[in-house]
mmCIF file of C-alpha atoms in Angstrom:
data_model
loop_
_atom_site.group_PDB
_atom_site.id
_atom_site.type_symbol
_atom_site.label_atom_id
_atom_site.label_comp_id
_atom_site.label_asym_id
_atom_site.label_seq_id
_atom_site.Cartn_x
_atom_site.Cartn_y
_atom_site.Cartn_z
ATOM 1 C CA MET A 1 26.758 -16.206 28.928
ATOM 2 C CA GLN A 2 24.085 -14.224 30.708
ATOM 3 C CA TYR A 3 21.358 -12.253 28.926
ATOM 4 C CA ASP A 4 19.617 -9.214 30.274
ATOM 5 C CA ASP A 5 15.849 -9.888 30.271
ATOM 6 C CA ASN A 6 15.273 -6.170 29.808
ATOM 7 C CA TYR A 7 17.455 -5.917 26.721
ATOM 8 C CA TYR A 8 14.560 -6.177 24.281
ATOM 9 C CA ASP A 9 11.996 -3.424 24.365
ATOM 10 C CA ASP A 10 8.407 -4.693 24.216
ATOM 11 C CA ASP A 11 7.648 -2.190 21.462
ATOM 12 C CA GLU A 12 10.353 -3.775 19.312
ATOM 13 C CA VAL A 13 9.136 -7.353 19.574
ATOM 14 C CA GLU A 14 5.382 -6.865 19.526
ATOM 15 C CA GLU A 15 3.700 -6.274 16.207
ATOM 16 C CA ASP A 16 0.806 -3.877 15.840
ATOM 17 C CA VAL A 17 -2.475 -5.672 16.381
ATOM 18 C CA HIS A 18 -5.452 -4.265 14.534
ATOM 19 C CA ASP A 19 -9.140 -4.940 14.987
ATOM 20 C CA VAL A 20 -12.253 -4.381 12.931
ATOM 21 C CA ASP A 21 -12.862 -0.931 14.416
ATOM 22 C CA ASP A 22 -9.632 0.243 12.806
ATOM 23 C CA LEU A 23 -11.188 -0.326 9.385
ATOM 24 C CA GLN A 24 -13.587 2.523 10.085
ATOM 25 C CA ASP A 25 -11.312 4.747 12.150
ATOM 26 C CA LEU A 26 -8.138 4.775 10.058
ATOM 27 C CA PRO A 27 -7.722 6.772 6.844
ATOM 28 C CA LEU A 28 -8.948 4.688 3.937
ATOM 29 C CA PRO A 29 -5.515 3.818 2.472
ATOM 30 C CA GLU A 30 -4.341 2.576 5.892
ATOM 31 C CA ALA A 31 -7.582 0.668 6.466
ATOM 32 C CA LEU A 32 -7.182 -1.114 3.141
ATOM 33 C CA ALA A 33 -3.590 -2.015 4.009
ATOM 34 C CA ILE A 34 -4.671 -3.948 7.122
ATOM 35 C CA ALA A 35 -7.912 -5.335 5.648
ATOM 36 C CA PRO A 36 -6.448 -8.547 4.133
ATOM 37 C CA ASP A 37 -5.351 -9.808 7.550
ATOM 38 C CA LEU A 38 -8.830 -9.274 9.013
ATOM 39 C CA LEU A 39 -10.627 -10.651 5.953
ATOM 40 C CA GLY A 40 -8.347 -13.667 5.969
ATOM 41 C CA HIS A 41 -9.558 -14.926 9.352
ATOM 42 C CA GLU A 42 -12.922 -16.610 9.641
ATOM 43 C CA ASP A 43 -13.802 -14.935 12.943
ATOM 44 C CA THR A 44 -13.293 -11.410 11.604
ATOM 45 C CA ARG A 45 -14.128 -11.898 7.923
ATOM 46 C CA LEU A 46 -17.769 -10.804 7.926
ATOM 47 C CA PRO A 47 -17.409 -7.982 10.482
ATOM 48 C CA ALA A 48 -14.458 -6.674 8.477
ATOM 49 C CA ALA A 49 -16.452 -6.857 5.257
ATOM 50 C CA PHE A 50 -19.328 -4.876 6.768
ATOM 51 C CA ALA A 51 -16.934 -2.288 8.203
ATOM 52 C CA LEU A 52 -15.384 -1.798 4.769
ATOM 53 C CA LEU A 53 -18.774 -1.531 3.126
ATOM 54 C CA GLU A 54 -19.710 1.259 5.509
ATOM 55 C CA ARG A 55 -16.780 3.205 4.087
ATOM 56 C CA LEU A 56 -18.490 3.183 0.693
ATOM 57 C CA LYS A 57 -21.425 5.083 2.167
ATOM 58 C CA LEU A 58 -19.379 7.701 4.006
ATOM 59 C CA PRO A 59 -17.954 10.941 2.587
ATOM 60 C CA ALA A 60 -14.265 10.628 1.781
ATOM 61 C CA PRO A 61 -11.650 12.618 -0.141
ATOM 62 C CA GLU A 62 -12.312 12.094 -3.828
ATOM 63 C CA ASP A 63 -8.758 10.963 -4.556
ATOM 64 C CA ASP A 64 -8.842 8.397 -1.742
ATOM 65 C CA MET A 65 -12.149 6.971 -2.904
ATOM 66 C CA ALA A 66 -11.164 6.907 -6.578
ATOM 67 C CA GLU A 67 -8.333 4.520 -5.754
ATOM 68 C CA GLY A 68 -9.752 2.992 -2.604
ATOM 69 C CA ALA A 69 -13.218 1.905 -3.726
ATOM 70 C CA PRO A 70 -12.027 -0.462 -6.494
ATOM 71 C CA LYS A 71 -9.409 -1.976 -4.174
ATOM 72 C CA LEU A 72 -11.951 -2.364 -1.367
ATOM 73 C CA LEU A 73 -14.383 -4.182 -3.627
ATOM 74 C CA ARG A 74 -11.687 -6.406 -5.119
ATOM 75 C CA LEU A 75 -10.736 -7.449 -1.590
ATOM 76 C CA LEU A 76 -14.329 -8.432 -0.863
ATOM 77 C CA GLY A 77 -14.498 -10.424 -4.072
ATOM 78 C CA ARG A 78 -11.199 -12.132 -3.334
ATOM 79 C CA PHE A 79 -11.914 -13.118 0.270
ATOM 80 C CA LEU A 80 -15.683 -13.642 0.198
ATOM 81 C CA GLY A 81 -16.952 -14.047 -3.352
ATOM 82 C CA TYR A 82 -20.704 -14.382 -3.016
ATOM 83 C CA HIS A 83 -22.274 -13.827 0.393
ATOM 84 C CA PRO A 84 -25.950 -12.811 0.558
ATOM 85 C CA ALA A 85 -25.538 -10.232 3.332
ATOM 86 C CA VAL A 86 -22.503 -8.660 1.648
ATOM 87 C CA LEU A 87 -24.228 -8.507 -1.726
ATOM 88 C CA GLU A 88 -27.236 -6.851 -0.082
ATOM 89 C CA GLN A 89 -25.015 -4.151 1.404
ATOM 90 C CA VAL A 90 -23.208 -3.605 -1.906
ATOM 91 C CA LEU A 91 -26.484 -3.143 -3.763
ATOM 92 C CA GLU A 92 -27.643 -0.732 -1.064
ATOM 93 C CA ALA A 93 -24.485 1.324 -1.582
ATOM 94 C CA LEU A 94 -25.138 1.267 -5.333
ATOM 95 C CA SER A 95 -28.677 2.550 -4.798
ATOM 96 C CA LEU A 96 -27.260 5.523 -2.875
ATOM 97 C CA GLY A 97 -25.284 6.545 -5.936
ATOM 98 C CA GLU A 98 -21.951 6.431 -4.114
ATOM 99 C CA CYS A 99 -18.997 4.939 -6.040
ATOM 100 C CA SER A 100 -21.390 3.574 -8.641
ATOM 101 C CA GLY A 101 -18.752 2.849 -11.278
ATOM 102 C CA PRO A 102 -16.431 0.755 -9.091
ATOM 103 C CA ILE A 103 -19.369 -1.095 -7.532
ATOM 104 C CA ILE A 104 -20.795 -1.987 -10.936
ATOM 105 C CA GLU A 105 -17.439 -3.230 -12.195
ATOM 106 C CA ALA A 106 -16.961 -5.386 -9.071
ATOM 107 C CA LEU A 107 -20.410 -6.992 -9.044
ATOM 108 C CA PRO A 108 -19.410 -10.010 -11.192
ATOM 109 C CA LEU A 109 -16.792 -10.896 -8.549
ATOM 110 C CA LEU A 110 -19.401 -10.712 -5.806
ATOM 111 C CA VAL A 111 -21.888 -13.105 -7.402
ATOM 112 C CA VAL A 112 -19.486 -15.998 -8.026
ATOM 113 C CA GLY A 113 -21.431 -18.979 -6.730
ATOM 114 C CA ALA A 114 -24.738 -17.105 -6.466
ATOM 115 C CA GLY A 115 -27.994 -18.599 -7.711
ATOM 116 C CA PRO A 116 -30.196 -17.363 -10.561
ATOM 117 C CA GLU A 117 -32.422 -15.344 -8.221
ATOM 118 C CA GLU A 118 -29.488 -13.391 -6.822
ATOM 119 C CA VAL A 119 -28.086 -12.768 -10.308
ATOM 120 C CA ALA A 120 -31.512 -11.505 -11.420
ATOM 121 C CA GLN A 121 -31.535 -9.166 -8.407
ATOM 122 C CA VAL A 122 -28.177 -7.757 -9.497
ATOM 123 C CA VAL A 123 -29.437 -7.249 -13.049
ATOM 124 C CA GLU A 124 -32.415 -5.277 -11.746
ATOM 125 C CA ALA A 125 -30.086 -3.123 -9.630
ATOM 126 C CA LEU A 126 -27.947 -2.440 -12.701
ATOM 127 C CA LYS A 127 -30.984 -1.461 -14.740
ATOM 128 C CA GLN A 128 -32.080 0.918 -11.978
ATOM 129 C CA ALA A 129 -28.616 2.484 -11.830
ATOM 130 C CA LEU A 130 -28.778 2.948 -15.586
ATOM 131 C CA GLN A 131 -32.058 4.817 -15.284
ATOM 132 C CA ASP A 132 -30.446 7.163 -12.772
ATOM 133 C CA ASP A 133 -27.355 7.910 -14.886
ATOM 134 C CA LEU A 134 -27.587 6.610 -18.437
ATOM 135 C CA ALA A 135 -24.704 8.611 -19.875
ATOM 136 C CA GLY A 136 -22.250 7.959 -17.072
ATOM 137 C CA LEU A 137 -22.956 4.300 -16.349
ATOM 138 C CA LEU A 138 -23.985 2.746 -19.666
ATOM 139 C CA LEU A 139 -20.590 1.284 -20.543
ATOM 140 C CA PRO A 140 -19.791 -0.046 -17.020
ATOM 141 C CA VAL A 141 -23.256 -1.606 -16.814
ATOM 142 C CA LEU A 142 -22.867 -3.325 -20.182
ATOM 143 C CA GLY A 143 -19.467 -4.665 -19.187
ATOM 144 C CA ALA A 144 -20.789 -6.005 -15.890
ATOM 145 C CA LEU A 145 -23.873 -7.548 -17.449
ATOM 146 C CA PHE A 146 -21.913 -9.698 -19.841
ATOM 147 C CA ASP A 147 -19.538 -10.796 -17.069
ATOM 148 C CA LEU A 148 -22.452 -12.085 -14.991
ATOM 149 C CA PRO A 149 -23.590 -15.725 -15.210
ATOM 150 C CA LEU A 150 -26.788 -14.878 -17.080
ATOM 151 C CA GLY A 151 -29.430 -17.384 -18.060
ATOM 152 C CA PRO A 152 -31.025 -17.297 -21.526
ATOM 153 C CA ARG A 153 -33.743 -14.750 -20.636
ATOM 154 C CA LEU A 154 -31.405 -12.295 -18.923
ATOM 155 C CA ARG A 155 -28.820 -12.674 -21.689
ATOM 156 C CA ARG A 156 -31.470 -11.697 -24.239
ATOM 157 C CA GLU A 157 -32.273 -8.645 -22.117
ATOM 158 C CA ALA A 158 -28.592 -7.723 -21.973
ATOM 159 C CA LEU A 159 -28.244 -8.119 -25.735
ATOM 160 C CA GLY A 160 -31.254 -5.895 -26.263
ATOM 161 C CA LEU A 161 -29.801 -3.258 -23.982
ATOM 162 C CA ALA A 162 -26.478 -3.363 -25.799
ATOM 163 C CA GLN A 163 -28.202 -2.966 -29.166
ATOM 164 C CA GLU A 164 -30.134 0.026 -27.855
ATOM 165 C CA ALA A 165 -26.884 1.466 -26.550
ATOM 166 C CA LEU A 166 -25.462 1.596 -30.060
ATOM 167 C CA ALA A 167 -28.032 4.229 -30.943
ATOM 168 C CA VAL A 168 -27.302 6.523 -27.988
ATOM 169 C CA VAL A 169 -23.606 6.289 -27.130
ATOM 170 C CA GLN A 170 -21.107 8.734 -28.548
ATOM 171 C CA ASP A 171 -19.233 7.613 -31.640
ATOM 172 C CA ALA A 172 -16.027 7.180 -29.630
ATOM 173 C CA ASP A 173 -17.760 4.622 -27.375
ATOM 174 C CA VAL A 174 -19.303 2.552 -30.166
ATOM 175 C CA PRO A 175 -16.273 0.229 -30.503
ATOM 176 C CA VAL A 176 -16.569 -0.707 -26.824
ATOM 177 C CA VAL A 177 -20.240 -1.618 -27.214
ATOM 178 C CA VAL A 178 -19.562 -3.493 -30.468
ATOM 179 C CA ARG A 179 -16.770 -5.536 -28.856
ATOM 180 C CA THR A 180 -19.082 -6.383 -25.973
ATOM 181 C CA LEU A 181 -21.766 -7.545 -28.386
ATOM 182 C CA LEU A 182 -19.410 -9.535 -30.590
ATOM 183 C CA GLN A 183 -18.016 -11.412 -27.591
ATOM 184 C CA THR A 184 -21.490 -12.756 -26.890
ATOM 185 C CA LEU A 185 -22.275 -13.944 -30.413
ATOM 186 C CA ASP A 186 -21.888 -17.522 -31.621
ATOM 187 C CA GLU A 187 -23.285 -19.742 -34.364
ATOM 188 C CA HIS A 188 -26.640 -19.854 -32.586
ATOM 189 C CA SER A 189 -27.033 -16.087 -32.303
ATOM 190 C CA ASP A 190 -29.799 -14.222 -34.086
ATOM 191 C CA PRO A 191 -28.401 -12.910 -37.424
ATOM 192 C CA ALA A 192 -30.453 -9.765 -36.851
ATOM 193 C CA VAL A 193 -28.061 -8.796 -34.046
ATOM 194 C CA LEU A 194 -25.089 -8.746 -36.396
ATOM 195 C CA ALA A 195 -27.128 -6.901 -39.013
ATOM 196 C CA HIS A 196 -28.021 -4.283 -36.413
ATOM 197 C CA ILE A 197 -24.343 -3.844 -35.497
ATOM 198 C CA ARG A 198 -23.425 -3.360 -39.146
ATOM 199 C CA ALA A 199 -26.217 -0.833 -39.671
ATOM 200 C CA GLU A 200 -25.234 1.242 -36.657
ATOM 201 C CA CYS A 201 -21.541 1.177 -37.542
ATOM 202 C CA ALA A 202 -22.289 2.207 -41.115
ATOM 203 C CA GLY A 203 -23.760 5.461 -39.842
ATOM 204 C CA LEU A 204 -20.710 6.487 -37.820
ATOM 205 C CA SER A 205 -19.078 9.778 -38.582
ATOM 206 C CA PRO A 206 -15.581 9.372 -40.092
ATOM 207 C CA GLN A 207 -12.786 10.401 -37.723
#
């Protein structure tokens, strides 16, 4: 039986091949769809990560970024974890005030394997973000802080911040802060922390 070499159209047998430039040129949802393939190869992993990070600093439709930013950052955490150059770019994006919430929530994924100095750098960036937007970022910052691998000194700082938060958050947000605090307590914790929680909760307005 004889086969016609021209039977198969090249367009039917060749798959689309994407490169790193596509991560910046395509609409964000399409860029995120092809990102795993590029992040999954060693040769394109870092260039792809940097191309994605540039998207965090660029204007984009609000709906696209609301869904896209968390997915973008989860991809970086999944394929890279901690990388000093990537973490530097993420903290730069955070300092610009773009997509602050998703960046803060993703930071614990991006410091897996980092040393104490890098973790301390992240804590300082979180504290700075909190100064810029206390009301909007307090709860995400608290959540991220207690998901970081904190040493004793930084954990005490985080506990102090959480206790201060009890006095300023709205009543509806108090349970979130209390749960965060209680998850960090053990038999070695300062009893004054629990007493402070009880005192703040006692003053809540009944719903």
